[in-house]
Short mmCIF file of C-alpha atoms in Angstrom, two decimals:
data_model
loop_
_atom_site.label_atom_id
_atom_site.label_comp_id
_atom_site.label_asym_id
_atom_site.label_seq_id
_atom_site.Cartn_x
_atom_site.Cartn_y
_atom_site.Cartn_z
CA MET F 101 0.00 0.00 0.00
CA ALA F 102 2.84 2.36 0.86
CA ALA F 103 4.44 1.63 -2.53
CA VAL F 104 1.21 2.49 -4.35
CA TYR F 105 0.92 5.76 -2.43
CA ALA F 106 4.54 6.65 -3.25
CA VAL F 107 3.94 5.99 -6.95
CA LEU F 108 0.82 8.16 -6.88
CA VAL F 109 2.76 11.01 -5.27
CA LEU F 110 5.55 10.70 -7.83
CA LEU F 111 3.11 10.68 -10.75
CA LEU F 112 1.28 13.73 -9.46
CA PHE F 113 4.55 15.57 -8.99
CA ALA F 114 5.82 14.61 -12.45
CA PHE F 115 2.64 15.54 -14.33
CA GLN F 116 1.40 18.48 -12.26
CA ARG F 117 2.05 21.10 -14.93
CA SER F 118 0.28 19.09 -17.61
CA MET F 119 -2.72 18.97 -15.26
CA LEU F 120 -2.56 22.71 -14.49
CA TYR F 121 -1.94 23.99 -18.02
CA ILE F 122 -4.08 22.70 -20.89
CA PRO F 123 -2.93 24.67 -23.96
CA GLN F 124 -5.53 25.56 -26.57
CA PRO F 125 -4.97 26.62 -30.17
CA ARG F 126 -6.25 29.95 -31.42
CA SER F 127 -9.49 29.29 -33.25
CA PRO F 128 -9.51 29.91 -37.02
CA GLY F 129 -11.53 32.99 -37.82
CA ALA F 130 -11.31 34.35 -34.29
CA PRO F 131 -12.32 38.00 -34.00
CA GLY F 132 -9.80 40.82 -33.82
CA SER F 133 -6.20 40.65 -34.95
CA THR F 134 -2.96 39.51 -33.35
CA MET F 135 0.35 41.05 -32.43
CA ASN F 136 3.64 39.40 -31.58
CA LEU F 137 5.30 40.02 -28.24
CA ARG F 138 8.94 38.95 -28.23
CA VAL F 139 10.43 38.17 -24.81
CA ASP F 140 13.86 36.76 -24.03
CA ASP F 141 13.03 33.10 -24.61
CA ALA F 142 9.66 33.03 -26.37
CA ASP F 143 7.50 34.56 -29.08
CA LEU F 144 4.04 35.28 -27.68
CA VAL F 145 0.78 35.80 -29.53
CA VAL F 146 -1.61 38.47 -28.27
CA SER F 147 -5.15 38.73 -29.62
CA THR F 148 -6.02 42.40 -30.00
CA LEU F 149 -8.69 44.90 -30.83
CA VAL F 150 -7.09 48.34 -31.01
CA ARG F 151 -9.17 51.46 -30.40
CA ASP F 152 -8.31 55.12 -30.07
CA GLY F 153 -8.00 56.72 -26.65
CA PRO F 154 -5.98 56.21 -23.46
CA LYS F 155 -7.77 53.12 -22.12
CA ALA F 156 -6.96 49.44 -22.51
CA VAL F 157 -7.94 46.07 -21.06
CA ILE F 158 -5.41 43.28 -20.68
CA TYR F 159 -7.07 39.89 -20.28
CA PHE F 160 -5.55 36.75 -18.76
CA GLY F 161 -7.61 33.61 -19.33
CA GLY F 162 -8.21 30.24 -17.75
CA ASN F 163 -6.04 27.15 -17.94
CA ALA F 164 -7.95 25.63 -20.88
CA GLU F 165 -9.16 28.81 -22.57
CA ASP F 166 -8.62 30.12 -26.07
CA VAL F 167 -8.72 33.76 -25.04
CA SER F 168 -9.52 34.91 -28.57
CA GLN F 169 -12.99 33.42 -28.09
CA SER F 170 -13.60 35.88 -25.23
CA LEU F 171 -12.51 38.94 -27.22
CA ALA F 172 -15.94 39.87 -28.57
CA ASP F 173 -17.58 39.74 -25.12
CA ILE F 174 -14.80 41.77 -23.51
CA ALA F 175 -14.90 44.31 -26.35
CA ARG F 176 -18.65 44.81 -25.89
CA THR F 177 -18.23 45.19 -22.14
CA PHE F 178 -15.43 47.74 -22.49
CA PRO F 179 -16.43 49.75 -25.59
CA GLN F 180 -13.96 52.58 -24.93
CA HIS F 181 -10.96 50.31 -24.36
CA ALA F 182 -8.41 48.70 -26.63
CA ILE F 183 -8.26 44.97 -25.86
CA PHE F 184 -5.16 42.80 -25.43
CA MET F 185 -5.49 39.08 -24.62
CA LEU F 186 -2.36 37.08 -23.85
CA HIS F 187 -2.01 33.56 -25.21
CA TYR F 188 0.19 31.92 -22.59
CA ARG F 189 3.31 30.02 -23.62
CA GLY F 190 2.23 26.95 -25.55
CA TYR F 191 -1.24 28.42 -26.18
CA GLY F 192 -2.61 29.93 -29.38
CA GLY F 193 0.65 29.84 -31.31
CA SER F 194 2.88 31.21 -28.53
CA THR F 195 6.17 29.36 -28.14
CA GLY F 196 7.66 28.02 -24.93
CA LYS F 197 6.24 26.09 -22.00
CA PRO F 198 4.02 27.66 -19.35
CA THR F 199 5.20 28.10 -15.78
CA GLU F 200 4.09 30.58 -13.15
CA ALA F 201 7.38 32.49 -13.26
CA ALA F 202 7.44 32.67 -17.06
CA ILE F 203 3.81 33.73 -17.37
CA HIS F 204 4.34 36.48 -14.83
CA ARG F 205 7.34 37.81 -16.76
CA ASP F 206 5.30 37.70 -19.95
CA ALA F 207 2.38 39.52 -18.32
CA ALA F 208 4.68 42.25 -17.06
CA ALA F 209 6.22 42.62 -20.51
CA LEU F 210 2.78 42.95 -22.10
CA LEU F 211 1.71 45.57 -19.57
CA ALA F 212 4.86 47.60 -20.25
CA LYS F 213 4.24 47.46 -24.00
CA VAL F 214 0.57 48.37 -23.75
CA ARG F 215 1.27 51.31 -21.43
CA VAL F 216 3.38 53.02 -24.07
CA LYS F 217 0.17 53.99 -25.91
CA PHE F 218 -2.53 53.30 -23.33
CA PRO F 219 -1.76 54.72 -19.87
CA GLU F 220 -5.10 53.72 -18.31
CA VAL F 221 -5.01 49.93 -18.03
CA THR F 222 -7.61 47.59 -16.55
CA LEU F 223 -6.51 44.02 -15.83
CA VAL F 224 -9.05 41.21 -16.16
CA GLY F 225 -8.08 37.75 -14.94
CA ARG F 226 -10.31 34.71 -15.18
CA SER F 227 -9.73 31.50 -13.18
CA LEU F 228 -6.01 30.68 -13.58
CA GLY F 229 -5.51 34.17 -15.00
CA SER F 230 -6.82 35.77 -11.81
CA GLY F 231 -3.56 34.84 -10.11
CA VAL F 232 -1.59 36.43 -12.94
CA ALA F 233 -3.64 39.62 -12.72
CA VAL F 234 -3.48 39.94 -8.91
CA ARG F 235 0.28 39.60 -8.82
CA LEU F 236 0.74 42.07 -11.67
CA ALA F 237 -1.59 44.64 -10.06
CA ALA F 238 0.30 44.30 -6.79
CA GLN F 239 3.60 45.11 -8.50
CA SER F 240 2.47 47.64 -11.13
CA PRO F 241 -0.45 49.88 -10.10
CA VAL F 242 -3.27 49.93 -12.66
CA GLU F 243 -6.58 51.73 -13.09
CA ARG F 244 -8.75 48.75 -12.15
CA LEU F 245 -8.59 45.01 -11.45
CA VAL F 246 -11.33 42.51 -12.32
CA LEU F 247 -11.12 38.90 -11.11
CA VAL F 248 -13.52 36.26 -12.44
CA THR F 249 -13.88 33.00 -10.47
CA PRO F 250 -10.60 33.65 -8.62
CA TYR F 251 -8.88 31.55 -5.97
CA ASP F 252 -6.86 32.41 -2.89
CA SER F 253 -4.12 29.95 -3.88
CA ILE F 254 -3.86 27.22 -6.49
CA ALA F 255 -2.02 25.16 -3.90
CA ASN F 256 -5.00 25.46 -1.56
CA VAL F 257 -7.44 24.48 -4.32
CA ALA F 258 -5.33 21.46 -5.25
CA ALA F 259 -5.11 20.43 -1.60
CA SER F 260 -8.90 20.45 -1.38
CA VAL F 261 -9.09 18.14 -4.42
CA TYR F 262 -6.36 15.79 -3.16
CA PRO F 263 -6.62 15.96 0.65
CA PHE F 264 -4.84 12.62 1.02
CA LEU F 265 -1.66 13.85 -0.72
CA PRO F 266 1.03 16.34 0.41
CA VAL F 267 0.03 18.72 -2.36
CA ARG F 268 1.15 21.98 -0.77
CA SER F 269 4.73 20.77 -0.44
CA MET F 270 4.76 19.40 -4.00
CA MET F 271 3.39 22.31 -6.02
CA LEU F 272 5.85 24.01 -8.37
CA ASP F 273 3.40 26.72 -9.50
CA ARG F 274 1.41 27.90 -6.50
CA TYR F 275 -0.21 31.18 -7.60
CA GLU F 276 -0.52 32.50 -4.04
CA SER F 277 -2.91 35.35 -4.78
CA LEU F 278 -3.64 35.85 -1.09
CA LEU F 279 -0.03 36.99 -0.57
CA HIS F 280 -0.24 39.64 -3.32
CA ALA F 281 -3.76 40.93 -2.67
CA PRO F 282 -2.85 43.20 0.29
CA LYS F 283 -0.53 45.20 -2.00
CA VAL F 284 -3.22 45.97 -4.59
CA THR F 285 -4.45 49.56 -4.49
CA ALA F 286 -6.57 49.58 -7.67
CA PRO F 287 -10.37 49.35 -7.31
CA THR F 288 -11.06 45.63 -7.59
CA THR F 289 -14.13 43.66 -8.62
CA ILE F 290 -14.39 39.97 -7.72
CA VAL F 291 -16.96 38.02 -9.74
CA ILE F 292 -17.97 34.69 -8.19
CA ALA F 293 -20.05 31.90 -9.74
CA GLU F 294 -22.59 30.81 -7.13
CA LEU F 295 -22.39 27.17 -8.27
CA ASP F 296 -18.68 27.06 -9.13
CA GLU F 297 -17.66 23.41 -9.31
CA VAL F 298 -13.96 24.10 -10.05
CA ILE F 299 -12.89 26.97 -7.76
CA PRO F 300 -14.76 26.67 -4.46
CA ARG F 301 -16.73 29.79 -3.68
CA ALA F 302 -15.07 29.80 -0.26
CA SER F 303 -11.67 30.17 -1.96
CA SER F 304 -12.83 33.29 -3.81
CA GLU F 305 -14.31 34.72 -0.62
CA ARG F 306 -11.09 34.07 1.31
CA LEU F 307 -9.17 35.96 -1.35
CA ALA F 308 -11.51 38.96 -1.02
CA LYS F 309 -10.67 39.19 2.68
CA HIS F 310 -6.96 39.64 1.94
CA PHE F 311 -7.40 42.94 0.10
CA ALA F 312 -7.11 46.21 1.97
CA PRO F 313 -10.39 47.62 3.33
CA GLY F 314 -12.45 49.40 0.71
CA VAL F 315 -10.55 48.04 -2.29
CA VAL F 316 -12.91 45.21 -3.27
CA HIS F 317 -16.55 44.83 -4.12
CA THR F 318 -17.93 41.40 -4.90
CA TRP F 319 -20.54 40.13 -7.34
CA ILE F 320 -22.22 36.74 -6.93
CA ILE F 321 -23.56 35.49 -10.27
CA ARG F 322 -26.55 33.38 -9.24
CA GLY F 323 -27.27 29.98 -10.69
CA LYS F 324 -24.07 29.76 -12.76
CA GLY F 325 -21.02 27.52 -12.60
CA HIS F 326 -17.35 27.99 -13.41
CA ASN F 327 -17.76 27.59 -17.16
CA THR F 328 -21.23 29.11 -17.55
CA ILE F 329 -20.79 32.34 -15.61
CA GLN F 330 -20.44 34.33 -18.84
CA ASN F 331 -23.95 33.25 -19.85
CA SER F 332 -25.56 35.38 -17.15
CA ILE F 333 -27.12 38.71 -18.10
CA ASP F 334 -25.29 40.14 -15.08
CA TYR F 335 -21.82 39.07 -16.21
CA SER F 336 -20.99 42.06 -18.41
CA LYS F 337 -22.44 44.45 -15.84
CA ALA F 338 -20.22 42.94 -13.17
CA LEU F 339 -17.09 43.22 -15.30
CA ALA F 340 -17.92 46.79 -16.26
CA GLY F 341 -18.05 47.77 -12.61
CA GLY F 342 -21.72 48.40 -12.01
CA PRO F 343 -23.08 48.06 -8.46
CA PRO F 344 -23.97 44.50 -7.35
#
């Protein structure tokens, strides 16, 4: 029995990144256009919709999301903003392999590039991307932060799924959003799916408590799950920053 347990631990450790990151291709005929973002060790694809004015949205998607498929919804929600959606390493034609450290460097590089023309930047992070957005907002102040189905820590979420394994000590990419949240000063909206079956609602609510007082307001999207939250008529209103 001990040998079986040890093998299970070893397999989980060896394949953890393939379980966390599920790269998706960019769909043919996806809306908008693309730009290339060259970083030291990768060529990244960014789906874009460029508009005039000082405002932009940078969007970080989920672990199995083709972000180009969300471009039209985000563009409608933010009609005065240019839109930039990062395809993580290995996703949508971007080269390289995804890791937390690499994705954070890539996100910071994209923010720096976007700010050259668009000084008023809103970060939107969904699911896995919420951890990318929180950390970036903590290190580079932005106009606004929007988190959709976020978690307090990927390590904590994984530990709730595998309570019989030493997950917290094994995780290579931990996305500890709760450690970065206190440093965020931008007005922040947290959008929670009432029936989220992937990120426990309690995890999102714990994250909210780690922000400074007055920084966060929270939306609960009733009757929707992790992958159906965008189907609610309240979803766009929540992202746009209307009152709950």
